[in-house]
mmCIF file of C-alpha atoms and ligand atoms in Angstrom:
data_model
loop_
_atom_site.group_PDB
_atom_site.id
_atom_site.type_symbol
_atom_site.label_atom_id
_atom_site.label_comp_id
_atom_site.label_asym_id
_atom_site.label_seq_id
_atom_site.Cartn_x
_atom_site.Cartn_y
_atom_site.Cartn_z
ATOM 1 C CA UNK A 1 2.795 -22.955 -21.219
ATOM 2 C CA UNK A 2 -0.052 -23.582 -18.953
ATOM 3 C CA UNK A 3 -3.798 -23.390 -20.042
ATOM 4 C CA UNK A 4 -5.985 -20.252 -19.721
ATOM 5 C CA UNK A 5 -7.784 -20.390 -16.243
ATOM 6 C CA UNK A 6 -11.370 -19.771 -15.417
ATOM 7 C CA UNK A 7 -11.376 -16.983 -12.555
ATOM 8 C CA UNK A 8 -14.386 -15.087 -11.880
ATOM 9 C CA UNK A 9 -12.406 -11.880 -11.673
ATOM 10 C CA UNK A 10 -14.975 -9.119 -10.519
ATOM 11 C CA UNK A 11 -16.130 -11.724 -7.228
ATOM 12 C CA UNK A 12 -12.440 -12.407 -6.647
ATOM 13 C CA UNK A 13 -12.126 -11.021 -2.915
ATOM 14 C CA UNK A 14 -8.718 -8.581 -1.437
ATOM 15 C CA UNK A 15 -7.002 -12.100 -0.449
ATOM 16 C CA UNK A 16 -4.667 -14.619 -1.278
ATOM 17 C CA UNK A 17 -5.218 -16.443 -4.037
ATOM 18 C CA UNK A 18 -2.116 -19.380 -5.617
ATOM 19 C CA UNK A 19 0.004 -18.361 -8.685
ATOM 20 C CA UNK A 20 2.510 -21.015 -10.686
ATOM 21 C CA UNK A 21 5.171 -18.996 -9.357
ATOM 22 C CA UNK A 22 7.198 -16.666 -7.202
ATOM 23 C CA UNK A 23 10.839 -15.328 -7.118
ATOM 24 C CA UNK A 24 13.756 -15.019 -4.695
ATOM 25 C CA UNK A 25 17.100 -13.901 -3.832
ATOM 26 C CA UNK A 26 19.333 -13.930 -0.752
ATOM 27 C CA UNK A 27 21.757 -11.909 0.817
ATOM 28 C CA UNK A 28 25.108 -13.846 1.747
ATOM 29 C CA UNK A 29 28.555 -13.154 2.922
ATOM 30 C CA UNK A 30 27.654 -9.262 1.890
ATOM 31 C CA UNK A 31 26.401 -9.566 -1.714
ATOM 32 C CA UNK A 32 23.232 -10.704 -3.294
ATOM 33 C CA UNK A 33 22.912 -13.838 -5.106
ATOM 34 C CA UNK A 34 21.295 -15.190 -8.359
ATOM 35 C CA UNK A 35 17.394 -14.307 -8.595
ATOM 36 C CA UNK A 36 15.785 -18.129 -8.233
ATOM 37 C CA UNK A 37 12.492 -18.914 -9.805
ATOM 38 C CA UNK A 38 10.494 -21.436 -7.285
ATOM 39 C CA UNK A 39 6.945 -22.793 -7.576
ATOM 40 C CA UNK A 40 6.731 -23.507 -4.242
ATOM 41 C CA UNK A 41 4.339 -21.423 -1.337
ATOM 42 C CA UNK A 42 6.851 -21.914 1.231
ATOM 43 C CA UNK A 43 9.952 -20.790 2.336
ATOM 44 C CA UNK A 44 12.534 -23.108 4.446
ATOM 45 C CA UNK A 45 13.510 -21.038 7.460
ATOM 46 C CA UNK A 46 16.239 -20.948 10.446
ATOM 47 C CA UNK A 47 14.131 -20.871 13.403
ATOM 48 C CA UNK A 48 16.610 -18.348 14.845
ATOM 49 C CA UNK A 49 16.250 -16.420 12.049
ATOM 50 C CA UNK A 50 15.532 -12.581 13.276
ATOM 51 C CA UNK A 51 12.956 -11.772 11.318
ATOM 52 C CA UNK A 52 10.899 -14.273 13.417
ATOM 53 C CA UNK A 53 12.146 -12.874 16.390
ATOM 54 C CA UNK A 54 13.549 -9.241 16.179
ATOM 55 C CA UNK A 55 10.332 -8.673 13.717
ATOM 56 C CA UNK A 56 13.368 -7.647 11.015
ATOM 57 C CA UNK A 57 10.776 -7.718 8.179
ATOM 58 C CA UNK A 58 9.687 -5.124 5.468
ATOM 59 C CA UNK A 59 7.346 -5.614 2.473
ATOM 60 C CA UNK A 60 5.822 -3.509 -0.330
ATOM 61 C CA UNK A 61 2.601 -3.322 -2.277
ATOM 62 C CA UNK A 62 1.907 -2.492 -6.153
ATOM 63 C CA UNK A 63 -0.297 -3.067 -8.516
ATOM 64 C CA UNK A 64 -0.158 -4.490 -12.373
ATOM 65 C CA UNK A 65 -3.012 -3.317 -14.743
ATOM 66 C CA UNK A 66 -4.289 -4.629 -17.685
ATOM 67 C CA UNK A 67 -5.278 -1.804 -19.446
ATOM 68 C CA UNK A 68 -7.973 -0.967 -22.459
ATOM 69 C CA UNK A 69 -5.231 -0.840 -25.049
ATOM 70 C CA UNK A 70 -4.259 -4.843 -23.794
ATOM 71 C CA UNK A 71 -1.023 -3.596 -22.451
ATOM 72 C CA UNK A 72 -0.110 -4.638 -19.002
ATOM 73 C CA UNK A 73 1.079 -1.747 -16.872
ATOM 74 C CA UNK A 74 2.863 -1.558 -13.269
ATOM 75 C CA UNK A 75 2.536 1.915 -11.725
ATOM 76 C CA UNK A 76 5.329 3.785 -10.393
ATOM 77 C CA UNK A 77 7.615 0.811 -8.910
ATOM 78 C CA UNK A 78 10.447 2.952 -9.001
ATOM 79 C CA UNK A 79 9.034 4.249 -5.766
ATOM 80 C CA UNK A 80 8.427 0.965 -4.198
ATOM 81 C CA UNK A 81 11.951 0.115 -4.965
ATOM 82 C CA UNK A 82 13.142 3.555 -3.304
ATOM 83 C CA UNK A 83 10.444 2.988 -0.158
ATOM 84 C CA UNK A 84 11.962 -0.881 0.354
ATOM 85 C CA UNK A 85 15.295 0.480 0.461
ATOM 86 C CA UNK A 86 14.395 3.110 3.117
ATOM 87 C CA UNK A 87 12.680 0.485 5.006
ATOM 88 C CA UNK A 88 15.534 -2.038 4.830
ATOM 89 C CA UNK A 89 18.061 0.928 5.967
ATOM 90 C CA UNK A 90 15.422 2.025 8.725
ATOM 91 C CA UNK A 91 15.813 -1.338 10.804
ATOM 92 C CA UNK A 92 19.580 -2.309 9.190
ATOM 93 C CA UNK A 93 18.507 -4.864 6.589
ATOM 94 C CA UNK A 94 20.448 -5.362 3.472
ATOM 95 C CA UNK A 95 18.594 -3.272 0.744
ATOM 96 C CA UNK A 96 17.514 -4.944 -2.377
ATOM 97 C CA UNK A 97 19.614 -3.141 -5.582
ATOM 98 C CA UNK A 98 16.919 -1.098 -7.914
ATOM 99 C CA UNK A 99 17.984 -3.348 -10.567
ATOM 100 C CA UNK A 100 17.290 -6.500 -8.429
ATOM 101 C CA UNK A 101 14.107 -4.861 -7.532
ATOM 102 C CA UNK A 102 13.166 -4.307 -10.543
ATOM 103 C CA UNK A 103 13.994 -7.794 -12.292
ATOM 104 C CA UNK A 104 12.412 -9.647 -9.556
ATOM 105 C CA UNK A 105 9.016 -7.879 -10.047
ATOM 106 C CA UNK A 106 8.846 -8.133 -13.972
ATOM 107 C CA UNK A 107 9.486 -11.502 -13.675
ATOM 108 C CA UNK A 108 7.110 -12.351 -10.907
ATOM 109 C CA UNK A 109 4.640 -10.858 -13.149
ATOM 110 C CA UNK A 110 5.479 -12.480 -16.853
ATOM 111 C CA UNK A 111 5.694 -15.847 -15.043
ATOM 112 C CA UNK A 112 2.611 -15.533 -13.916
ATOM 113 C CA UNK A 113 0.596 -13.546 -16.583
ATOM 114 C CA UNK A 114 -2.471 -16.119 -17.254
ATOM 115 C CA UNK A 115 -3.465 -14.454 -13.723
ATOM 116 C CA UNK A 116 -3.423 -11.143 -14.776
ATOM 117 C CA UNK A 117 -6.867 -10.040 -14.747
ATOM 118 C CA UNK A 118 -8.635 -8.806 -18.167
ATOM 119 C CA UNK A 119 -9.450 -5.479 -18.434
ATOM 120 C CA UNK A 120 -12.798 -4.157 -17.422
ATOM 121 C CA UNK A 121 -13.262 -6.372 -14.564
ATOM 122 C CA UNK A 122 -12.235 -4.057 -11.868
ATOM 123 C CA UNK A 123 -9.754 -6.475 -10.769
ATOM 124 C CA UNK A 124 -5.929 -6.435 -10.806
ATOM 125 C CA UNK A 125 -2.681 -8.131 -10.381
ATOM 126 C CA UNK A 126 -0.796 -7.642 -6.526
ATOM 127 C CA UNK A 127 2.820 -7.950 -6.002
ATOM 128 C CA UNK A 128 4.054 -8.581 -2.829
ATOM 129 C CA UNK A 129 8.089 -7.653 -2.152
ATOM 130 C CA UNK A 130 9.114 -9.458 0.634
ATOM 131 C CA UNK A 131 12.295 -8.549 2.648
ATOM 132 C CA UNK A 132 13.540 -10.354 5.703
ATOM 133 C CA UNK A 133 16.500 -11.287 8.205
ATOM 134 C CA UNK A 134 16.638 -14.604 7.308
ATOM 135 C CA UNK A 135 19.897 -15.564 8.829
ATOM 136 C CA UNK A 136 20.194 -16.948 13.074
ATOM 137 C CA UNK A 137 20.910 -14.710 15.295
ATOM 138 C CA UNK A 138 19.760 -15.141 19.012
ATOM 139 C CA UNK A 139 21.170 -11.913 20.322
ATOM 140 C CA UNK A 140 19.715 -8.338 19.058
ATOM 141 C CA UNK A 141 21.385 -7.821 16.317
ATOM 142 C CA UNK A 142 20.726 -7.268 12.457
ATOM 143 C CA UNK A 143 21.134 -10.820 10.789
ATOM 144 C CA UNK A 144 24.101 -11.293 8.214
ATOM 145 C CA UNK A 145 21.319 -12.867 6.076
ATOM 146 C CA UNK A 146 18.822 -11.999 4.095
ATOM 147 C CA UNK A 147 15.495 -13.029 1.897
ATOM 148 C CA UNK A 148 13.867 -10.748 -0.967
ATOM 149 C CA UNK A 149 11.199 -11.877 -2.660
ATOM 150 C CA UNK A 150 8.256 -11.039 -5.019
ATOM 151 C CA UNK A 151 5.254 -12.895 -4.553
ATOM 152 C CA UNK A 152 1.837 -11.893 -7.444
ATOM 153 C CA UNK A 153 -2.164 -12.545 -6.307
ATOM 154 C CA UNK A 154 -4.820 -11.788 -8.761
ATOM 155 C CA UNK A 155 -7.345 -9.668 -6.422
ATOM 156 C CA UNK A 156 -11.092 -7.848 -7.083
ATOM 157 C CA UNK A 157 -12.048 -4.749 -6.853
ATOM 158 C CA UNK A 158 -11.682 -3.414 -3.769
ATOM 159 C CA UNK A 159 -15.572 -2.166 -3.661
ATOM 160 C CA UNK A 160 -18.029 -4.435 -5.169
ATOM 161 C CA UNK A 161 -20.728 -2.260 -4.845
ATOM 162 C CA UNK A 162 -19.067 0.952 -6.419
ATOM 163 C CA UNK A 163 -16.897 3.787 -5.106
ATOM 164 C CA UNK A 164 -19.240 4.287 -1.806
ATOM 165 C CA UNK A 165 -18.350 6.410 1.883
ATOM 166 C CA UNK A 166 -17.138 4.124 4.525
ATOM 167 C CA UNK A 167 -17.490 4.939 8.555
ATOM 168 C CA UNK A 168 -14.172 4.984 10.458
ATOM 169 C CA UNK A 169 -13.380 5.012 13.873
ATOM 170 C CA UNK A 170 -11.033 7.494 15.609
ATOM 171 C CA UNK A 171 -8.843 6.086 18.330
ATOM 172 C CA UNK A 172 -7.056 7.707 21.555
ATOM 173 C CA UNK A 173 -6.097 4.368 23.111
ATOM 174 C CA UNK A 174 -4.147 2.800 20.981
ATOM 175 C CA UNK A 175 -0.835 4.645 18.825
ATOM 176 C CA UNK A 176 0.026 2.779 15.355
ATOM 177 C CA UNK A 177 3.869 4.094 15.773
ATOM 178 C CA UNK A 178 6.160 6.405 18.344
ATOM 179 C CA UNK A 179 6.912 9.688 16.886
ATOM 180 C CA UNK A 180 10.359 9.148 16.331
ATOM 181 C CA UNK A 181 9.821 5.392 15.899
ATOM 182 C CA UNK A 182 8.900 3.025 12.601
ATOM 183 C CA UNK A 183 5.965 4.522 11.546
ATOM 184 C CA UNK A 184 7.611 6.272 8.179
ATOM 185 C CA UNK A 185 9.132 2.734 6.897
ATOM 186 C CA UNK A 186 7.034 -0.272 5.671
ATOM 187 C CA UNK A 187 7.483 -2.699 8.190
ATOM 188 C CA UNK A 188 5.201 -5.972 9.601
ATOM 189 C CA UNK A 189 5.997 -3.637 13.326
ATOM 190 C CA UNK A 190 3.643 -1.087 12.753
ATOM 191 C CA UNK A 191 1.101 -3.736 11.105
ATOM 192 C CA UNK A 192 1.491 -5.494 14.132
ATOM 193 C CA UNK A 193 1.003 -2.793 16.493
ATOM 194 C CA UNK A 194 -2.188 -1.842 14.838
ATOM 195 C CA UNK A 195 -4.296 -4.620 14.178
ATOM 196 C CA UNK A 196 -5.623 -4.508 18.261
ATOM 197 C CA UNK A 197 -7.705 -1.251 17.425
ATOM 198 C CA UNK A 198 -8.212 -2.555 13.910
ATOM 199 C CA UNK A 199 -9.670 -5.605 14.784
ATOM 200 C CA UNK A 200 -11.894 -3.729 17.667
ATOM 201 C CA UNK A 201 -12.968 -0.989 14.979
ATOM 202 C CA UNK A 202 -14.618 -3.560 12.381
ATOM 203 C CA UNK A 203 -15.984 -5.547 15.987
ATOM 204 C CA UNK A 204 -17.949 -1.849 16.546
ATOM 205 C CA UNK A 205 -19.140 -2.089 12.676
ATOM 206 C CA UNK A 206 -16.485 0.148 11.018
ATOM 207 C CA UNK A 207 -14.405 -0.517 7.897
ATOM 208 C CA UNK A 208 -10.815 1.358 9.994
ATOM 209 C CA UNK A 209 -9.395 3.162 12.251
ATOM 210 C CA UNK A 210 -7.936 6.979 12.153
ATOM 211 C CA UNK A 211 -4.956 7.465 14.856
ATOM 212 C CA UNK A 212 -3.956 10.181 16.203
ATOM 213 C CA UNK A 213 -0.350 11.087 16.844
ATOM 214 C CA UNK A 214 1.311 9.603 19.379
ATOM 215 C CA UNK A 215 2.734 12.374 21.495
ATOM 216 C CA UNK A 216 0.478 15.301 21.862
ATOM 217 C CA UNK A 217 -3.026 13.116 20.602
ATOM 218 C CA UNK A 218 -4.150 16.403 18.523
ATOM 219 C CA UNK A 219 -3.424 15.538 15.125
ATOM 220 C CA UNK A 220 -4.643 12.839 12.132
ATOM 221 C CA UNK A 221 -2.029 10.843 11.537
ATOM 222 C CA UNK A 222 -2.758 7.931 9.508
ATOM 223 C CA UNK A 223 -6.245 5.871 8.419
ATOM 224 C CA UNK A 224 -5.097 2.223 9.275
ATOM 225 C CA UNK A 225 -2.846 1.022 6.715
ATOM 226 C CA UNK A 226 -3.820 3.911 4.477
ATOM 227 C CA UNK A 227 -3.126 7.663 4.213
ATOM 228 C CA UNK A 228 -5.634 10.491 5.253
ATOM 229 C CA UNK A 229 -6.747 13.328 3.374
ATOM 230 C CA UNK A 230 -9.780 15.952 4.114
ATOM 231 C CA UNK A 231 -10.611 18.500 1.053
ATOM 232 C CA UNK A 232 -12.148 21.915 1.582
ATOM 233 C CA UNK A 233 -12.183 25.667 -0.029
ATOM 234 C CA UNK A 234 -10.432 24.325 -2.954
ATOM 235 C CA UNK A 235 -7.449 22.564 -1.058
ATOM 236 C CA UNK A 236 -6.373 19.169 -0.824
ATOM 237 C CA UNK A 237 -5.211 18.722 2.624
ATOM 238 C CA UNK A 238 -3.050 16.030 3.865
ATOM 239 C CA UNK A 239 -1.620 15.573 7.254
ATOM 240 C CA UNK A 240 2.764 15.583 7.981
ATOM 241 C CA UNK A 241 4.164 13.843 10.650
ATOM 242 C CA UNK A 242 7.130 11.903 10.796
ATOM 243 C CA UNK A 243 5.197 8.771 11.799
ATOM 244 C CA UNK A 244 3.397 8.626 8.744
ATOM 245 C CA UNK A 245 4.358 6.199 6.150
ATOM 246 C CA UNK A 246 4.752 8.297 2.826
ATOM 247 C CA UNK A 247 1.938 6.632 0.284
ATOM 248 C CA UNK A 248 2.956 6.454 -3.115
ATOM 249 C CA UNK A 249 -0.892 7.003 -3.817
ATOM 250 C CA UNK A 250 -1.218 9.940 -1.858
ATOM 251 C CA UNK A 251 1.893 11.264 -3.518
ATOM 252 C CA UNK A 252 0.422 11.163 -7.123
ATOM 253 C CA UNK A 253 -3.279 12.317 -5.615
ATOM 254 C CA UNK A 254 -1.291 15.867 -4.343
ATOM 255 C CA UNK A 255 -0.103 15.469 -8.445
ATOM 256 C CA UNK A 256 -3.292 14.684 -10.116
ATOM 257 C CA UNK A 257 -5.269 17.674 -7.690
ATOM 258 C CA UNK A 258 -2.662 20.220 -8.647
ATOM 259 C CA UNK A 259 -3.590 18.957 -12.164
ATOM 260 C CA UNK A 260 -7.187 19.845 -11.835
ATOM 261 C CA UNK A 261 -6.901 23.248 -9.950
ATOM 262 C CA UNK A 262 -6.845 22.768 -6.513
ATOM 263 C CA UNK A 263 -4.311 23.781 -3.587
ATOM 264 C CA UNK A 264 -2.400 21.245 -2.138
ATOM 265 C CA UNK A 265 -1.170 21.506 1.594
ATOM 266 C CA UNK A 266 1.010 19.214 3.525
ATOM 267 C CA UNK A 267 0.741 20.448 7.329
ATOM 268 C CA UNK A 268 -0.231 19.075 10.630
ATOM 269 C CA UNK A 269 -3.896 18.052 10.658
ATOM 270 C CA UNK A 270 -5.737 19.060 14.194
ATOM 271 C CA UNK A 271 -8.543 16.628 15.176
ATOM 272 C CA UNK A 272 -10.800 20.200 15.495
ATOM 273 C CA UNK A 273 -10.099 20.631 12.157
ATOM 274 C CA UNK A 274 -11.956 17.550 10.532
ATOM 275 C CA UNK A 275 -15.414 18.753 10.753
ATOM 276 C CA UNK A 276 -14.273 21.369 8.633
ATOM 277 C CA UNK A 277 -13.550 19.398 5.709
ATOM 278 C CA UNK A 278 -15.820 19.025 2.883
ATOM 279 C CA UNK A 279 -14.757 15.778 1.472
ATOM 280 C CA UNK A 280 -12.703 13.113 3.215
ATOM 281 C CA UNK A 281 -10.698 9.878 2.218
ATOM 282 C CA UNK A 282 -8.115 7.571 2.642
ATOM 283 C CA UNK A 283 -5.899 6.707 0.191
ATOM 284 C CA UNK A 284 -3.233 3.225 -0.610
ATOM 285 C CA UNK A 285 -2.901 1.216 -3.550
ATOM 286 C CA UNK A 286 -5.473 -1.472 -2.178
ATOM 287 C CA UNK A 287 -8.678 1.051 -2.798
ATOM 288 C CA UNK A 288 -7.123 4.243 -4.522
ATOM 289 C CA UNK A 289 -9.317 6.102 -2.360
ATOM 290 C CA UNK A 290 -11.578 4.842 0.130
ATOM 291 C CA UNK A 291 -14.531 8.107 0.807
ATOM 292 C CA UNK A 292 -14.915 8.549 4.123
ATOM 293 C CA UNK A 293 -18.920 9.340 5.576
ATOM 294 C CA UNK A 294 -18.515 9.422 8.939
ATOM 295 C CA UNK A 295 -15.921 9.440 11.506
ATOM 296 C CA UNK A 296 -16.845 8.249 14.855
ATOM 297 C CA UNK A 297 -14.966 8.831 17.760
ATOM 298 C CA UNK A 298 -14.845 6.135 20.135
ATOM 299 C CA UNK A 299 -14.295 8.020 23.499
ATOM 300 C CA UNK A 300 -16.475 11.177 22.766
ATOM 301 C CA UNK A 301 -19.269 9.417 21.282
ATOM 302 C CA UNK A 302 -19.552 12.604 18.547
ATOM 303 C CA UNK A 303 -19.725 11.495 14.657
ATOM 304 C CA UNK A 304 -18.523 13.736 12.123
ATOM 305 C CA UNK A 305 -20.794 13.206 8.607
ATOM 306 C CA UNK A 306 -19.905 13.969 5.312
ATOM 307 C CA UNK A 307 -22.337 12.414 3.791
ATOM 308 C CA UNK A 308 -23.542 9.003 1.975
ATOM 309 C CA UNK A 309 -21.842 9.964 -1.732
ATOM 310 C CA UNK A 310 -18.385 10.210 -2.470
ATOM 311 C CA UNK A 311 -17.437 14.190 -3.107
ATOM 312 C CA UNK A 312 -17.051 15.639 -6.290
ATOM 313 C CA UNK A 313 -13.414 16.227 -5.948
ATOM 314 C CA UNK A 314 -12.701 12.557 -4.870
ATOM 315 C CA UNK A 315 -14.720 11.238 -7.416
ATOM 316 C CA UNK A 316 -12.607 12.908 -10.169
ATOM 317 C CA UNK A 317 -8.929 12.403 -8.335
ATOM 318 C CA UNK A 318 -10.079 9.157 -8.230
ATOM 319 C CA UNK A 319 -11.282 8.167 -11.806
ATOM 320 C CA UNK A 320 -8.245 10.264 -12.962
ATOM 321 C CA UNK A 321 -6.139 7.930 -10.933
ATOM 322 C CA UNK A 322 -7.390 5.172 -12.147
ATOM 323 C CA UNK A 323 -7.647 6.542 -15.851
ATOM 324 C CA UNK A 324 -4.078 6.514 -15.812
ATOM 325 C CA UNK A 325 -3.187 2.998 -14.290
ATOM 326 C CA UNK A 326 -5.692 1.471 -17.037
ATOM 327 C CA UNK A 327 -4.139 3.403 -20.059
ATOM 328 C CA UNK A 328 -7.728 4.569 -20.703
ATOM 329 C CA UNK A 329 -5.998 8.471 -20.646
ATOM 330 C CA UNK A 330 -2.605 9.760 -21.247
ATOM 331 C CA UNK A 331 -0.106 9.236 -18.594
ATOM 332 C CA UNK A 332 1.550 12.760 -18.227
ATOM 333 C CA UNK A 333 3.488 12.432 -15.342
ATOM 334 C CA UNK A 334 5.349 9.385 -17.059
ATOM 335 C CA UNK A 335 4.130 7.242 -14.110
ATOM 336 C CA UNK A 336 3.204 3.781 -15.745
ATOM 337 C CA UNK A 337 5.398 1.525 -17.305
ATOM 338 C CA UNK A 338 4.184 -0.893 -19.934
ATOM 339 C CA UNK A 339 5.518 -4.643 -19.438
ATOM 340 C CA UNK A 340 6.408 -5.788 -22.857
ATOM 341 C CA UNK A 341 5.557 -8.960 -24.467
ATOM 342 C CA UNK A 342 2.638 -10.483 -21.587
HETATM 343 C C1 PLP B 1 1.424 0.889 2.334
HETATM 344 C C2 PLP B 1 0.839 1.888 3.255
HETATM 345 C C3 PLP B 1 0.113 2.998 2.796
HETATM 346 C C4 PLP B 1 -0.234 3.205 1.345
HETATM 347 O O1 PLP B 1 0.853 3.380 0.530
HETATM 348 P P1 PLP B 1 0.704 3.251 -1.050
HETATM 349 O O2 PLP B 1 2.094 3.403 -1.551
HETATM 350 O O3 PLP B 1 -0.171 4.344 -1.492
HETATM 351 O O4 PLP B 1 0.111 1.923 -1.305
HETATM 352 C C5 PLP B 1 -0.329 3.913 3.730
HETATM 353 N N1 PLP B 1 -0.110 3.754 5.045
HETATM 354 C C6 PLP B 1 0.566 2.692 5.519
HETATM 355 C C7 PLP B 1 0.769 2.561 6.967
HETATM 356 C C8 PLP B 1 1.067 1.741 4.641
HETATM 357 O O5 PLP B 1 1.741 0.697 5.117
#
């Protein structure tokens, strides 16, 4: 058993910091293999292997909690199990088993639960599932081989200064997916495709960018790496387009807003429509919700304000949220399950 460490959890930053250990499985001659437990960073890889080359590569994102009552929670994995396997299927990888899933992530997280952060501190435990082709291939073609893995980083909270409004930048230049492309699977692709405007948007001073979708350029698709939502005349509205990649945060949002009274509507989004909106956010495990102020657009020059506080409604989807994942109120919707024994 290794010795307690001494992390200051609340300046910890959204990064990567080293854990004793990390777990992985491969795919050979059709069937998965034993789950290994390494303590290595790195992974030994063909240099033909296609997810190097082909970009045949998927990941997922969740979050462990330590909650008030001590207990360390994960929040609805299930659905990052389901999401990988789409993604894997979506660009013909071999998809990890729920039960490999599932065993890989508990154990990525008891093995390394001296860096689960305490309660209170705002911070939390990130796992990283990690699916690639692993095996050569120089032609295009799925490999015959392939990586999963589950990787934990203690990170901070994601605002250090409290739940305040970020500016965003709207883009017509750039597309983060093809309507009938990638964009509804979890794959490095889209990431990569993205992180041009991305880059350009914090260069001009703003925390992301909102894209439009591809074909017509009318409607919000996605906020970055992070679904968009605008709120107004009760409703919690949410934009649907097949390029979108379906958050498992946004999901339980359209859950916890029914909860509290208002509408919730899943339709196409029209840019016209955002001044409209009376609150506005963007939603992924990372931040929960991240407020939105402003939204600039880069080739009109207009701004759309909604203002230097978070709204009333995001406020409370948000705590409620983030109630839940703590255990500090009762988890309803069964969403949270308790890792026993850490
Ligand atoms: C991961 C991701 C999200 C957020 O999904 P969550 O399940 O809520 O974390 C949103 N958009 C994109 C493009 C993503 O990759």
């Amino acid at each position: 058993m290794k010795e307690n460490i001494d992390i200051d959890w609340g300046n910890l930053p959204f990064g990567y910091y080293p854990t004793d250990y990390n777990v992985r499985c491969y795919f050979r001659n059709g069937k998965w293999g034993e789950l290994e437990v390494s303590s290595s960073e790195y992974i030994p890889i063909h240099m033909a292997a296609t997810a190097l080359h082909y970009g045949q590569e998927a990941f997922e994102g969740l979050k462990a909690y330590r909650g008030k009552d001590d207990k360390v929670r994960l929040f609805r994995w299930e659905e990052n199990a389901k999401r990988m396997q789409h993604s894997a299927n979506g660009i013909l990888m071999a998809p990890p088993p729920k039960e490999l899933f599932e065993k890989a992530i508990k154990k990525a997280v008891k093995l390394n639960a001296r860096f689960v952060p305490p309660y209170g501190t705002g911070a939390s435990l990130y796992l990283r599932p990690l699916l690639f082709g692993s095996g050569p291939q120089v032609g295009v073609k799925p490999a015959t081989e392939y990586m999963f893995m589950v990787f934990v980083t203690p990170v901070g909270p994601y605002f250090k200064e409290g739940f305040k409004p970020v500016s965003i930048e709207l883009v017509r230049d750039f597309d983060r997916a093809a309507p009938l492309g990638t964009g509804h699977i979890k794959v490095g692709g889209n990431y990569a495709a993205g992180m041009y405007p991305s880059q350009r948007a914090h260069a001009d001073g703003f925390a992301s960018v909102l894209f439009l979708d591809a074909l017509e350029k009318k409607y919000i698709d996605e906020a970055g790496p992070a679904n968009f939502f605008g709120i107004k005349d009760g409703t919690y509205i949410t934009p649907q387009s097949k390029s979108i990649l379906p958050s498992i945060t946004n999901m339980s949002l359209e859950q916890i807003a029914k909860d509290i009274g208002l509408k919730v509507e899943r339709r196409r989004v029209a840019i016209e429509e955002l001044e409209t909106f009376e609150e506005a956010g963007a939603c992924g495990t990372a931040a929960i919700i991240s407020s939105i102020g402003n939204i600039y657009d880069r080739s009109t020059g207009k701004t759309i304000t909604y203002g230097d506080k978070p709204g009333a409604y995001s406020t409370k989807l948000y705590t409620t949220l983030r109630a839940i994942q703590q255990g500090e109120i009762e988890d309803t919707h069964n969403w949270t399950t308790v890792l026993e024994g850490i």
